[in-house]
Tab-separated table of C-alpha atoms in Angstrom:
chain	number	residue	atom	x	y	z
A	1	UNK	CA	-67.761	-10.709	33.424
A	2	UNK	CA	-64.355	-11.740	31.820
A	3	UNK	CA	-62.516	-14.038	33.817
A	4	UNK	CA	-58.580	-15.121	33.309
A	5	UNK	CA	-57.700	-17.998	34.996
A	6	UNK	CA	-54.010	-19.376	35.324
A	7	UNK	CA	-53.331	-22.901	36.115
A	8	UNK	CA	-49.747	-24.532	35.733
A	9	UNK	CA	-49.931	-28.239	36.479
A	10	UNK	CA	-52.161	-30.990	36.407
A	11	UNK	CA	-53.746	-30.777	39.589
A	12	UNK	CA	-54.441	-27.155	38.798
A	13	UNK	CA	-56.293	-28.259	35.390
A	14	UNK	CA	-58.532	-30.454	37.467
A	15	UNK	CA	-59.299	-27.823	40.123
A	16	UNK	CA	-59.897	-25.157	37.271
A	17	UNK	CA	-62.052	-26.988	35.295
A	18	UNK	CA	-64.287	-27.435	38.263
A	19	UNK	CA	-63.826	-23.805	39.157
A	20	UNK	CA	-65.078	-23.035	35.592
A	21	UNK	CA	-67.942	-25.060	36.111
A	22	UNK	CA	-69.279	-23.306	38.844
A	23	UNK	CA	-68.370	-19.619	37.665
A	24	UNK	CA	-70.236	-20.665	34.218
A	25	UNK	CA	-73.336	-21.959	36.638
A	26	UNK	CA	-73.379	-18.542	38.875
A	27	UNK	CA	-72.527	-16.521	35.787
A	28	UNK	CA	-74.329	-17.762	32.597
A	29	UNK	CA	-72.504	-14.793	30.456
A	30	UNK	CA	-69.476	-15.422	32.129
A	31	UNK	CA	-66.389	-15.273	29.529
A	32	UNK	CA	-63.284	-17.251	30.390
A	33	UNK	CA	-59.795	-17.063	29.073
A	34	UNK	CA	-57.112	-19.089	30.638
A	35	UNK	CA	-53.809	-21.070	30.890
A	36	UNK	CA	-54.330	-24.907	31.955
A	37	UNK	CA	-55.135	-28.158	30.380
A	38	UNK	CA	-57.382	-30.710	28.615
A	39	UNK	CA	-59.981	-30.806	31.360
A	40	UNK	CA	-60.360	-27.035	31.626
A	41	UNK	CA	-60.680	-27.060	27.455
A	42	UNK	CA	-63.511	-29.413	27.806
A	43	UNK	CA	-65.306	-27.031	30.046
A	44	UNK	CA	-65.098	-24.320	27.503
A	45	UNK	CA	-63.632	-20.822	27.454
A	46	UNK	CA	-60.321	-20.007	25.561
A	47	UNK	CA	-56.804	-21.799	26.061
A	48	UNK	CA	-54.016	-19.710	25.696
A	49	UNK	CA	-50.895	-22.249	26.789
A	50	UNK	CA	-51.173	-25.700	28.058
A	51	UNK	CA	-49.579	-26.260	31.620
A	52	UNK	CA	-47.298	-29.157	29.329
A	53	UNK	CA	-45.251	-26.145	28.452
A	54	UNK	CA	-45.166	-24.752	31.562
A	55	UNK	CA	-44.293	-27.414	34.375
A	56	UNK	CA	-40.749	-27.791	35.669
A	57	UNK	CA	-39.886	-28.824	38.823
A	58	UNK	CA	-36.839	-28.485	41.375
A	59	UNK	CA	-34.650	-25.503	42.167
A	60	UNK	CA	-31.987	-26.706	39.328
A	61	UNK	CA	-34.365	-27.443	36.709
A	62	UNK	CA	-35.747	-24.168	37.048
A	63	UNK	CA	-32.494	-22.534	36.330
A	64	UNK	CA	-32.101	-24.821	33.223
A	65	UNK	CA	-35.395	-23.625	31.914
A	66	UNK	CA	-35.534	-19.984	32.849
A	67	UNK	CA	-35.570	-18.369	29.474
A	68	UNK	CA	-38.667	-20.455	28.381
A	69	UNK	CA	-40.320	-19.401	31.868
A	70	UNK	CA	-39.452	-15.708	31.561
A	71	UNK	CA	-40.504	-15.731	28.069
A	72	UNK	CA	-43.973	-17.513	29.104
A	73	UNK	CA	-44.368	-14.582	31.427
A	74	UNK	CA	-43.997	-12.044	28.681
A	75	UNK	CA	-46.631	-13.938	26.588
A	76	UNK	CA	-49.242	-13.725	29.784
A	77	UNK	CA	-48.420	-10.260	29.960
A	78	UNK	CA	-49.184	-9.342	26.627
A	79	UNK	CA	-52.535	-11.678	26.679
A	80	UNK	CA	-54.254	-9.912	29.461
A	81	UNK	CA	-53.622	-6.790	28.313
A	82	UNK	CA	-55.497	-7.464	25.158
A	83	UNK	CA	-58.138	-9.635	27.174
A	84	UNK	CA	-58.367	-7.043	29.949
A	85	UNK	CA	-60.192	-9.137	32.393
A	86	UNK	CA	-62.320	-8.098	35.437
A	87	UNK	CA	-60.520	-10.358	37.428
A	88	UNK	CA	-57.419	-12.621	37.209
A	89	UNK	CA	-57.956	-15.945	39.333
A	90	UNK	CA	-54.673	-17.787	40.211
A	91	UNK	CA	-54.428	-21.285	41.103
A	92	UNK	CA	-51.464	-22.334	42.950
A	93	UNK	CA	-48.254	-22.515	40.865
A	94	UNK	CA	-46.727	-19.562	42.768
A	95	UNK	CA	-43.381	-18.804	40.994
A	96	UNK	CA	-45.406	-17.990	37.906
A	97	UNK	CA	-48.600	-16.720	39.446
A	98	UNK	CA	-46.931	-14.398	42.010
A	99	UNK	CA	-44.743	-12.776	39.268
A	100	UNK	CA	-47.764	-12.152	37.087
A	101	UNK	CA	-50.049	-10.689	40.028
A	102	UNK	CA	-47.614	-8.268	41.088
A	103	UNK	CA	-47.408	-6.875	37.608
A	104	UNK	CA	-51.185	-7.150	37.594
A	105	UNK	CA	-51.977	-5.405	40.787
A	106	UNK	CA	-49.698	-2.397	39.385
A	107	UNK	CA	-52.109	-2.025	36.602
A	108	UNK	CA	-55.073	-2.036	38.901
A	109	UNK	CA	-56.586	-5.455	37.949
A	110	UNK	CA	-58.376	-7.432	40.154
A	111	UNK	CA	-56.270	-10.638	41.707
A	112	UNK	CA	-58.033	-13.429	43.330
A	113	UNK	CA	-56.114	-16.548	44.339
A	114	UNK	CA	-57.660	-20.064	44.732
A	115	UNK	CA	-55.342	-22.779	46.191
A	116	UNK	CA	-52.711	-20.176	47.844
A	117	UNK	CA	-49.084	-20.788	47.791
A	118	UNK	CA	-47.757	-23.072	50.464
A	119	UNK	CA	-45.954	-20.460	52.439
A	120	UNK	CA	-46.276	-22.437	55.529
A	121	UNK	CA	-44.104	-25.066	54.120
A	122	UNK	CA	-41.154	-22.663	52.839
A	123	UNK	CA	-40.844	-18.847	51.885
A	124	UNK	CA	-43.037	-17.591	54.423
A	125	UNK	CA	-41.527	-14.219	53.548
A	126	UNK	CA	-43.742	-14.220	50.618
A	127	UNK	CA	-46.710	-13.206	52.998
A	128	UNK	CA	-45.523	-9.406	52.155
A	129	UNK	CA	-45.873	-9.909	48.552
A	130	UNK	CA	-49.154	-11.968	49.106
A	131	UNK	CA	-50.610	-8.841	51.426
A	132	UNK	CA	-49.542	-6.604	48.581
A	133	UNK	CA	-50.203	-8.166	45.302
A	134	UNK	CA	-53.949	-10.342	46.251
A	135	UNK	CA	-57.190	-8.846	46.972
A	136	UNK	CA	-58.554	-12.011	47.784
A	137	UNK	CA	-57.473	-15.286	49.148
A	138	UNK	CA	-59.281	-18.712	48.680
A	139	UNK	CA	-57.760	-21.656	50.948
A	140	UNK	CA	-58.490	-25.041	50.666
A	141	UNK	CA	-56.652	-26.540	53.821
A	142	UNK	CA	-57.949	-26.141	57.322
A	143	UNK	CA	-54.806	-25.199	59.070
A	144	UNK	CA	-54.132	-22.239	56.576
A	145	UNK	CA	-56.806	-20.138	57.829
A	146	UNK	CA	-55.322	-19.818	60.963
A	147	UNK	CA	-51.825	-19.645	59.282
A	148	UNK	CA	-52.915	-16.521	57.400
A	149	UNK	CA	-55.340	-14.852	60.048
A	150	UNK	CA	-53.973	-15.269	63.256
A	151	UNK	CA	-50.145	-15.668	62.534
A	152	UNK	CA	-50.092	-12.938	59.884
A	153	UNK	CA	-53.389	-10.765	60.360
A	154	UNK	CA	-54.563	-11.299	56.625
A	155	UNK	CA	-57.967	-12.317	55.990
A	156	UNK	CA	-58.887	-15.103	54.061
A	157	UNK	CA	-61.389	-17.269	53.079
A	158	UNK	CA	-61.647	-21.422	53.889
A	159	UNK	CA	-63.517	-23.008	50.922
A	160	UNK	CA	-62.579	-26.723	51.892
A	161	UNK	CA	-60.737	-28.905	49.466
A	162	UNK	CA	-61.521	-29.346	45.821
A	163	UNK	CA	-60.680	-32.762	45.743
A	164	UNK	CA	-63.812	-33.831	47.418
A	165	UNK	CA	-65.851	-32.337	45.000
A	166	UNK	CA	-63.960	-34.032	41.941
A	167	UNK	CA	-64.134	-37.652	43.737
A	168	UNK	CA	-67.681	-37.547	44.696
A	169	UNK	CA	-68.699	-36.052	41.435
A	170	UNK	CA	-67.269	-38.806	39.276
A	171	UNK	CA	-69.437	-42.177	38.103
A	172	UNK	CA	-67.134	-44.909	39.355
A	173	UNK	CA	-66.480	-47.549	36.846
A	174	UNK	CA	-67.623	-51.635	37.028
A	175	UNK	CA	-64.724	-53.339	38.259
A	176	UNK	CA	-64.974	-55.996	35.436
A	177	UNK	CA	-65.387	-53.749	32.835
A	178	UNK	CA	-62.499	-51.685	33.844
A	179	UNK	CA	-60.008	-54.823	34.026
A	180	UNK	CA	-61.283	-55.872	30.529
A	181	UNK	CA	-60.987	-52.215	28.816
A	182	UNK	CA	-57.610	-51.853	30.167
A	183	UNK	CA	-56.178	-55.753	29.877
A	184	UNK	CA	-55.473	-56.048	33.430
A	185	UNK	CA	-55.076	-59.386	34.891
A	186	UNK	CA	-57.731	-60.750	37.354
A	187	UNK	CA	-55.800	-59.601	40.642
A	188	UNK	CA	-55.800	-57.371	43.315
A	189	UNK	CA	-53.906	-53.706	42.065
A	190	UNK	CA	-51.465	-51.927	43.550
A	191	UNK	CA	-51.284	-48.702	42.085
A	192	UNK	CA	-48.153	-46.692	41.203
A	193	UNK	CA	-48.583	-43.014	41.150
A	194	UNK	CA	-45.085	-41.335	40.172
A	195	UNK	CA	-46.008	-38.151	39.508
A	196	UNK	CA	-46.629	-35.868	36.345
A	197	UNK	CA	-43.227	-34.577	35.427
A	198	UNK	CA	-40.657	-36.276	33.447
A	199	UNK	CA	-37.959	-35.379	35.931
A	200	UNK	CA	-39.785	-37.054	39.183
A	201	UNK	CA	-41.086	-39.989	37.161
A	202	UNK	CA	-37.619	-40.533	35.648
A	203	UNK	CA	-36.210	-40.797	39.234
A	204	UNK	CA	-39.402	-42.495	40.917
A	205	UNK	CA	-40.537	-45.674	38.448
A	206	UNK	CA	-37.641	-47.611	38.566
A	207	UNK	CA	-37.304	-47.522	42.162
A	208	UNK	CA	-41.199	-47.874	42.615
A	209	UNK	CA	-41.250	-50.966	40.644
A	210	UNK	CA	-38.059	-52.508	41.618
A	211	UNK	CA	-40.736	-54.611	44.477
A	212	UNK	CA	-42.742	-56.036	41.786
A	213	UNK	CA	-41.096	-59.690	41.810
A	214	UNK	CA	-41.897	-59.751	45.606
A	215	UNK	CA	-45.639	-59.361	45.445
A	216	UNK	CA	-46.611	-62.149	42.536
A	217	UNK	CA	-50.106	-61.982	43.693
A	218	UNK	CA	-50.553	-58.718	42.463
A	219	UNK	CA	-50.272	-56.670	39.595
A	220	UNK	CA	-48.740	-53.153	39.527
A	221	UNK	CA	-50.354	-50.679	37.391
A	222	UNK	CA	-48.640	-47.469	36.676
A	223	UNK	CA	-51.007	-44.149	36.520
A	224	UNK	CA	-49.788	-42.271	33.373
A	225	UNK	CA	-50.007	-38.358	33.631
A	226	UNK	CA	-51.867	-36.422	31.039
A	227	UNK	CA	-48.992	-34.255	30.495
A	228	UNK	CA	-46.625	-37.562	29.053
A	229	UNK	CA	-46.833	-39.430	25.902
A	230	UNK	CA	-47.074	-43.267	26.201
A	231	UNK	CA	-43.358	-43.950	24.929
A	232	UNK	CA	-41.862	-42.132	27.605
A	233	UNK	CA	-43.291	-45.169	29.774
A	234	UNK	CA	-42.924	-48.068	27.516
A	235	UNK	CA	-39.409	-48.869	28.931
A	236	UNK	CA	-40.957	-49.892	32.217
A	237	UNK	CA	-43.772	-52.117	30.960
A	238	UNK	CA	-40.972	-54.590	30.339
A	239	UNK	CA	-41.151	-55.742	33.891
A	240	UNK	CA	-43.851	-58.636	34.123
A	241	UNK	CA	-46.964	-57.877	36.247
A	242	UNK	CA	-46.700	-54.213	35.238
A	243	UNK	CA	-49.424	-52.638	33.551
A	244	UNK	CA	-50.372	-49.075	32.459
A	245	UNK	CA	-53.075	-47.035	32.115
A	246	UNK	CA	-53.275	-43.301	30.934
A	247	UNK	CA	-55.350	-40.474	32.078
A	248	UNK	CA	-57.515	-42.796	34.421
A	249	UNK	CA	-55.691	-42.213	37.986
A	250	UNK	CA	-59.524	-42.060	39.503
A	251	UNK	CA	-60.719	-45.110	38.035
A	252	UNK	CA	-57.480	-47.161	38.907
A	253	UNK	CA	-57.552	-45.709	42.584
A	254	UNK	CA	-61.113	-46.714	42.863
A	255	UNK	CA	-59.877	-50.354	42.230
A	256	UNK	CA	-56.813	-50.634	44.209
A	257	UNK	CA	-55.944	-52.347	46.978
A	258	UNK	CA	-52.739	-50.304	47.950
A	259	UNK	CA	-50.586	-47.663	46.280
A	260	UNK	CA	-47.256	-46.271	46.125
A	261	UNK	CA	-47.029	-42.541	45.273
A	262	UNK	CA	-44.987	-39.543	45.235
A	263	UNK	CA	-45.590	-36.389	47.376
A	264	UNK	CA	-48.021	-34.080	46.401
A	265	UNK	CA	-51.525	-33.857	45.812
A	266	UNK	CA	-52.025	-37.676	44.813
A	267	UNK	CA	-51.262	-38.555	48.334
A	268	UNK	CA	-54.314	-36.531	49.310
A	269	UNK	CA	-56.132	-38.281	46.109
A	270	UNK	CA	-55.304	-41.571	46.991
A	271	UNK	CA	-56.286	-41.297	50.757
A	272	UNK	CA	-59.704	-39.781	49.643
A	273	UNK	CA	-60.130	-43.283	47.926
A	274	UNK	CA	-59.598	-45.085	50.958
A	275	UNK	CA	-56.315	-46.420	49.400
A	276	UNK	CA	-53.708	-47.444	51.829
A	277	UNK	CA	-50.713	-45.876	50.608
A	278	UNK	CA	-46.976	-45.525	51.085
A	279	UNK	CA	-45.169	-42.189	49.986
A	280	UNK	CA	-41.857	-42.583	48.375
A	281	UNK	CA	-39.693	-39.633	47.197
A	282	UNK	CA	-36.409	-39.033	45.519
A	283	UNK	CA	-35.593	-35.707	44.242
A	284	UNK	CA	-32.155	-34.703	42.640
A	285	UNK	CA	-29.268	-34.516	44.847
A	286	UNK	CA	-28.538	-30.684	44.497
A	287	UNK	CA	-32.241	-30.104	45.068
A	288	UNK	CA	-32.599	-31.998	47.971
A	289	UNK	CA	-29.606	-30.810	49.492
A	290	UNK	CA	-31.402	-27.080	48.920
A	291	UNK	CA	-34.930	-28.054	49.897
A	292	UNK	CA	-34.145	-29.682	53.337
A	293	UNK	CA	-32.182	-26.515	54.426
A	294	UNK	CA	-34.997	-24.053	53.945
A	295	UNK	CA	-38.158	-26.671	54.434
A	296	UNK	CA	-38.905	-27.062	57.816
A	297	UNK	CA	-41.881	-29.164	57.550
A	298	UNK	CA	-42.231	-32.427	59.574
A	299	UNK	CA	-43.801	-34.229	56.949
A	300	UNK	CA	-44.053	-33.882	53.194
A	301	UNK	CA	-47.255	-35.715	52.304
A	302	UNK	CA	-50.593	-33.555	52.787
A	303	UNK	CA	-52.336	-36.398	54.444
A	304	UNK	CA	-49.721	-36.271	57.565
A	305	UNK	CA	-49.681	-32.313	57.395
A	306	UNK	CA	-53.444	-32.053	57.409
A	307	UNK	CA	-53.745	-34.873	60.504
A	308	UNK	CA	-50.637	-32.891	62.525
A	309	UNK	CA	-49.220	-36.905	62.684
A	310	UNK	CA	-47.703	-39.529	60.579
A	311	UNK	CA	-50.639	-41.601	59.344
A	312	UNK	CA	-48.889	-42.533	56.179
A	313	UNK	CA	-45.149	-43.952	55.780
A	314	UNK	CA	-43.161	-41.524	54.251
A	315	UNK	CA	-39.826	-43.002	52.384
A	316	UNK	CA	-37.565	-39.765	51.740
A	317	UNK	CA	-34.254	-39.737	49.572
A	318	UNK	CA	-31.892	-42.082	51.172
A	319	UNK	CA	-34.770	-44.101	53.068
A	320	UNK	CA	-36.472	-44.613	49.915
A	321	UNK	CA	-34.992	-47.826	48.808
A	322	UNK	CA	-36.183	-51.259	47.569
A	323	UNK	CA	-36.124	-52.774	50.879
A	324	UNK	CA	-38.035	-50.226	52.524
A	325	UNK	CA	-40.484	-49.759	50.050
A	326	UNK	CA	-41.205	-53.712	50.471
A	327	UNK	CA	-41.115	-53.637	54.195
A	328	UNK	CA	-44.049	-50.775	54.157
A	329	UNK	CA	-46.074	-52.038	51.308
A	330	UNK	CA	-46.101	-55.367	53.082
A	331	UNK	CA	-47.895	-53.657	56.051
A	332	UNK	CA	-50.320	-51.752	54.301
A	333	UNK	CA	-51.651	-55.131	52.937
A	334	UNK	CA	-51.863	-56.538	56.155
A	335	UNK	CA	-55.435	-56.486	57.469
A	336	UNK	CA	-54.945	-54.790	61.055
A	337	UNK	CA	-52.682	-51.861	59.779
A	338	UNK	CA	-55.264	-51.531	56.938
A	339	UNK	CA	-57.876	-50.958	59.473
A	340	UNK	CA	-56.249	-48.418	61.774
A	341	UNK	CA	-55.203	-46.537	58.589
A	342	UNK	CA	-58.647	-46.470	56.578
A	343	UNK	CA	-59.758	-45.323	60.298
A	344	UNK	CA	-57.709	-42.420	60.181
A	345	UNK	CA	-58.746	-41.450	56.614
A	346	UNK	CA	-62.331	-40.929	57.730
A	347	UNK	CA	-61.053	-38.451	60.040
A	348	UNK	CA	-59.070	-36.688	57.537
A	349	UNK	CA	-61.934	-36.302	55.222
A	350	UNK	CA	-64.368	-34.616	57.841
A	351	UNK	CA	-61.256	-32.316	58.402
A	352	UNK	CA	-61.126	-30.803	55.043
A	353	UNK	CA	-64.885	-29.118	54.702
A	354	UNK	CA	-67.379	-31.250	52.645
A	355	UNK	CA	-68.767	-30.988	49.298
A	356	UNK	CA	-69.029	-27.952	47.698
A	357	UNK	CA	-65.368	-25.935	47.280
A	358	UNK	CA	-65.826	-25.105	43.873
A	359	UNK	CA	-69.244	-23.602	43.811
A	360	UNK	CA	-68.529	-21.759	47.300
A	361	UNK	CA	-65.220	-20.147	45.467
A	362	UNK	CA	-67.168	-19.427	42.399
A	363	UNK	CA	-69.950	-17.495	44.624
A	364	UNK	CA	-67.497	-15.642	46.623
A	365	UNK	CA	-65.433	-14.555	43.740
A	366	UNK	CA	-68.447	-13.042	42.197
A	367	UNK	CA	-69.591	-11.412	45.273
A	368	UNK	CA	-66.272	-9.699	45.827
A	369	UNK	CA	-66.475	-8.387	42.602
A	370	UNK	CA	-69.899	-7.118	42.385
């Protein structure tokens, strides 16, 4: 069968690559054309457009880049027509994907959504479009099944979280080799995960690194996003005790003592690696003012949302200060607090459905098409 996959961010590239591996295993004759990144490209198929050309975040930022976004939508539609796939598989990235899905459904194409849009967070009114435009929905968070089925009477498949697959399948690197290869110091590591987009990295890195001098017995290591060049990070590496590693976030987390993390998928990845973390987030003033008026969630991190309680501390907007980051980082470095946090991480993982999300999703996609 012919599959067309659209992933617009780094996390979508990761999950898309694992889904592609599973599709090729279940359907050896599969033909795959996709929007994604390096990880998906390494699996096979044909890359149409890299997510580095697509990633815009925040309400104001999207407005400034509206022309580019609309142009990409036009390119995508034309490419789908020429390819004529048996199914389009959308991975997260709702602003773009839901527009394409509406158009595709009107043309009679099969539309499956893997890692559904987080309408439980905001824009719940999108449920009518989801019911209209998608044939199948595969959800990865345990509370999403009740949200869609009980609250909105829309049947979905809970497949488990693909991050568990991604972490389970990897081969951890030896610590001494990791330190030598990346020219690190012989000190415990505090990982810095400032996001994948320039807008958020620019806002967060200076603030996150403002506590470095308060922790002289640790080294701070920035996890470079695959979507950014080294030159973008270079000014921050002039600070004593700060290091940089590109495209090795999982290796970094597997050897870290603690982490400072922006909101998003990285908060869950950090927890699954059993690394105590502080969630730090500051958006642009305009985007934050809009967001806080329309998002009614109690938490911004996936860890706390899944657990339905504050397991990890969230420092948001004006609470995200040097003083507060220092205080909370000291807490997660203290042994009793760490033990309590790590025990909560074990419960979190058990809620996510175990390994096999990618394989289960691939099997369901193929079964639903037959």
